[in-house]
Each structure stands twice: as C-alpha cells, then as structure tokens.
C-alpha positions as a printed NumPy array, in Angstrom:
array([[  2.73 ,  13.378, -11.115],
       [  1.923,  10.186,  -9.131],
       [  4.754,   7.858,  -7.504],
       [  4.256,   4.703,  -7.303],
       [  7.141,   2.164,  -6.077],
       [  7.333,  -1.669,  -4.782],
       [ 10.322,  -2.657,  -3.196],
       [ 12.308,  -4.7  ,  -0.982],
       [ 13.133,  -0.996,   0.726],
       [ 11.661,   0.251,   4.187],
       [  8.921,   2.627,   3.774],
       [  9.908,   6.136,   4.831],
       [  6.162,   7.725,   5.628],
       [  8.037,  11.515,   6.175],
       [  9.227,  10.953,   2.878],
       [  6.207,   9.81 ,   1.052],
       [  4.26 ,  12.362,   3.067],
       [  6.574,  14.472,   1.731],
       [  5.417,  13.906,  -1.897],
       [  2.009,  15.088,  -1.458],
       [  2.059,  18.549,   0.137],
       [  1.397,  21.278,  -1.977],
       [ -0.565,  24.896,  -1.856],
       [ -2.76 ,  23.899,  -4.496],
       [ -4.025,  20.387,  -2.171],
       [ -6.23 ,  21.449,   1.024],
       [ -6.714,  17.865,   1.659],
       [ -4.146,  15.038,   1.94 ],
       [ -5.298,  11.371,   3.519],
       [ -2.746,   8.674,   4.176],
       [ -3.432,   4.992,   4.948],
       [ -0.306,   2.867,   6.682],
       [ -0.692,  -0.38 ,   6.96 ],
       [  1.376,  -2.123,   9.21 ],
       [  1.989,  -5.864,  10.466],
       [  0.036,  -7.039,  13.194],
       [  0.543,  -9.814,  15.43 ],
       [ -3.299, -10.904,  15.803],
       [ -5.885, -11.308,  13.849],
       [ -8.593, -12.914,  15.404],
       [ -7.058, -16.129,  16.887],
       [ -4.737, -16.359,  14.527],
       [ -1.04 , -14.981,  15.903],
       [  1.588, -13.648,  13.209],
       [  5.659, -13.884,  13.384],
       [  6.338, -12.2  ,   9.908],
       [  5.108, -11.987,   6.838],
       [  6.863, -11.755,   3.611],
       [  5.097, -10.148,   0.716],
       [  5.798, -11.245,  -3.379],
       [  5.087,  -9.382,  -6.376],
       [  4.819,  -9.951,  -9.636],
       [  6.798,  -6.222, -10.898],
       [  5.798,  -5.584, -14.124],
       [  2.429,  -6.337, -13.919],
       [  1.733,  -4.589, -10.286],
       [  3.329,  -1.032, -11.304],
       [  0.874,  -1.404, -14.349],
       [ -2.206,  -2.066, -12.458],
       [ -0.972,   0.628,  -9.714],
       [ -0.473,   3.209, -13.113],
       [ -3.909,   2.255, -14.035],
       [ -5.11 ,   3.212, -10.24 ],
       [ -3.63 ,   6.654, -10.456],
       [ -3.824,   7.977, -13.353],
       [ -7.758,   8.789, -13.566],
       [ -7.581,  10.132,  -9.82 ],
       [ -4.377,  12.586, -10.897],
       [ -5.997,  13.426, -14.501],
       [ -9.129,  14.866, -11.644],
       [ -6.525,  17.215, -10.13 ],
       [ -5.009,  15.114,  -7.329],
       [ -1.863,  13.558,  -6.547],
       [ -1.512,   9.797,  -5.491],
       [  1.684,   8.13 ,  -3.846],
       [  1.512,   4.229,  -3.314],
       [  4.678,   2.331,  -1.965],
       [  4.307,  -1.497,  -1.08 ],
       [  6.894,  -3.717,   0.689],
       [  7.865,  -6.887,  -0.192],
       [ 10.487,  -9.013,   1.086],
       [ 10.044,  -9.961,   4.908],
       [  8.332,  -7.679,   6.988],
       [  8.336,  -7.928,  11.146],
       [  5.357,  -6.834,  13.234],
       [  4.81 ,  -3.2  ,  13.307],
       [  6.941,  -2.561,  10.349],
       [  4.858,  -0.605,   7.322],
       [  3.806,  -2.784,   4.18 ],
       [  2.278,  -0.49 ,   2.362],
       [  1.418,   3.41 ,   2.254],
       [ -1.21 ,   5.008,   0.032],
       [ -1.805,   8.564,   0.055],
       [ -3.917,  11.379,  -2.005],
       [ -3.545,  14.796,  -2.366],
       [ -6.388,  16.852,  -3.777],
       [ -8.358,  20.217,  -3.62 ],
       [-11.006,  19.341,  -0.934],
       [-10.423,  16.13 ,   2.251],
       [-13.629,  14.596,   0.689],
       [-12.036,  13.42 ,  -2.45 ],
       [ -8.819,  12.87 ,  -0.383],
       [-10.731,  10.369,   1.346],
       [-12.594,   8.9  ,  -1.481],
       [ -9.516,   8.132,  -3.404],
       [ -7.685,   7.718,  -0.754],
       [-10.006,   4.386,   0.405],
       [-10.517,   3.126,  -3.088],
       [ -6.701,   3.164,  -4.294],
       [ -6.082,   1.264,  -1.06 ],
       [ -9.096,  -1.505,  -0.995],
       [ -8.806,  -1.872,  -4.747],
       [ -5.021,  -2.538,  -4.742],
       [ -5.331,  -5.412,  -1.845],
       [ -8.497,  -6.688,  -4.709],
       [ -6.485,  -6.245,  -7.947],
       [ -2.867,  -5.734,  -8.011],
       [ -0.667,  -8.742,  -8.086],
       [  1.034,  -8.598,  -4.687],
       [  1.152, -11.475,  -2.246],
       [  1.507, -12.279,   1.207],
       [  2.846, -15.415,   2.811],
       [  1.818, -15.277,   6.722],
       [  4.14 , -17.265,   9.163],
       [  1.906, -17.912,  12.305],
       [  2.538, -19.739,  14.884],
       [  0.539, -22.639,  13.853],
       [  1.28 , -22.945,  10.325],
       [  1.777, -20.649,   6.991],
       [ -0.618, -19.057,   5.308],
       [ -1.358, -16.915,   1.875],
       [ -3.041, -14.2  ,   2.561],
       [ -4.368, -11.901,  -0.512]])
C-alpha cells in the first residue's frame, strides 16, 4: 500500500526508505530533492513551500494508485513550511519487481508531481522573492 504524506515535518529518507524494501521488489529507485543555493545566477536563502492539502494528497492518490495496482509500491513525502539549503523537500520512491520500472515510475511520479499537484514554492534570493512551480 502506497504512503503518501505532506507536512510541515523533516523528511526522514531511512525511514521512507524503509517503506519500500521487500523480498518480492528487486528494484527500488529514490529521488531526494534538496535545496540548493544556485541556480544559474540566481542565489537562494530559503524557500518555503505551500500546499493546498486536500487537493495535493488527491492528485498524489491518483499518481500511485495505477503504478501500485502494476505490482509496485510508491512512497512520496513533500515538505512544506520553510526549508534551509540542503534540507530535503521532497522524496519519491518506487518499489517494484525489476529497476526498469523502478526507474520509470520512479521519474514520472516525480516530474509529474512538480507539473500537477498543487504544491508551491516561494524562493527568497538574495535579490528578490520568487514563485517557483
């Protein structure tokens, strides 16, 4: 069964790791993705990330359930609140049978949840503030 969570709560990655190992998975792939100071020119304090709840863990349900109905497991856990650099924002992992599908799912739950689900990010650089996606 997937888990899913978005919270003001640090990200535990053992934890969430954790939640995906299994005999029956030969293949687990894990994206963490953190806060960087740079990207391009632009320099980054903090961000703090906003969600709107109950539509999010809806559209994150709707992620995971046809990749878990196809045998695999999915874990997803996204920040919000105000994050420093380096801390983790967001962790999305998949468990399955074989590493390709791991990685397949794996890169889809992650680019389609920055695309789709109804989280924000408000980016304090050191020139001004930003909204991200």
């Amino acid at each position: 069964m997937y888990y899913l969570r978005i919270s003001d709560e640090r990200l535990n990655v053992a934890e969430l790791y954790a939640k995906l190992v299994d005999p029956k998975y030969g293949g687990i792939d894990m994206f963490v993705g953190t806060i960087r100071q740079w990207t391009g020119e632009i320099e980054t304090e903090r961000i703090v990330y906003s969600a709107y709840h109950p539509m999010a863990e809806r559209q994150l349900e709707k992620l995971a359930e046809p990749i878990e109905q196809q045998g695999a497991r999915v874990v997803i856990a996204h920040r919000t609140g105000e994050l420093q650099l380096t801390e983790e924002a967001v962790f999305v992992g998949v468990a399955a049978a074989h590493r390709g599908d791991a990685f397949k799912w794996c890169q889809y739950l992650i680019d389609t949840l920055k695309q789709e689900v109804p989280i924000w990010k408000q980016e304090f650089d050191t020139d001004k503030v930003r909204w991200g996606e």
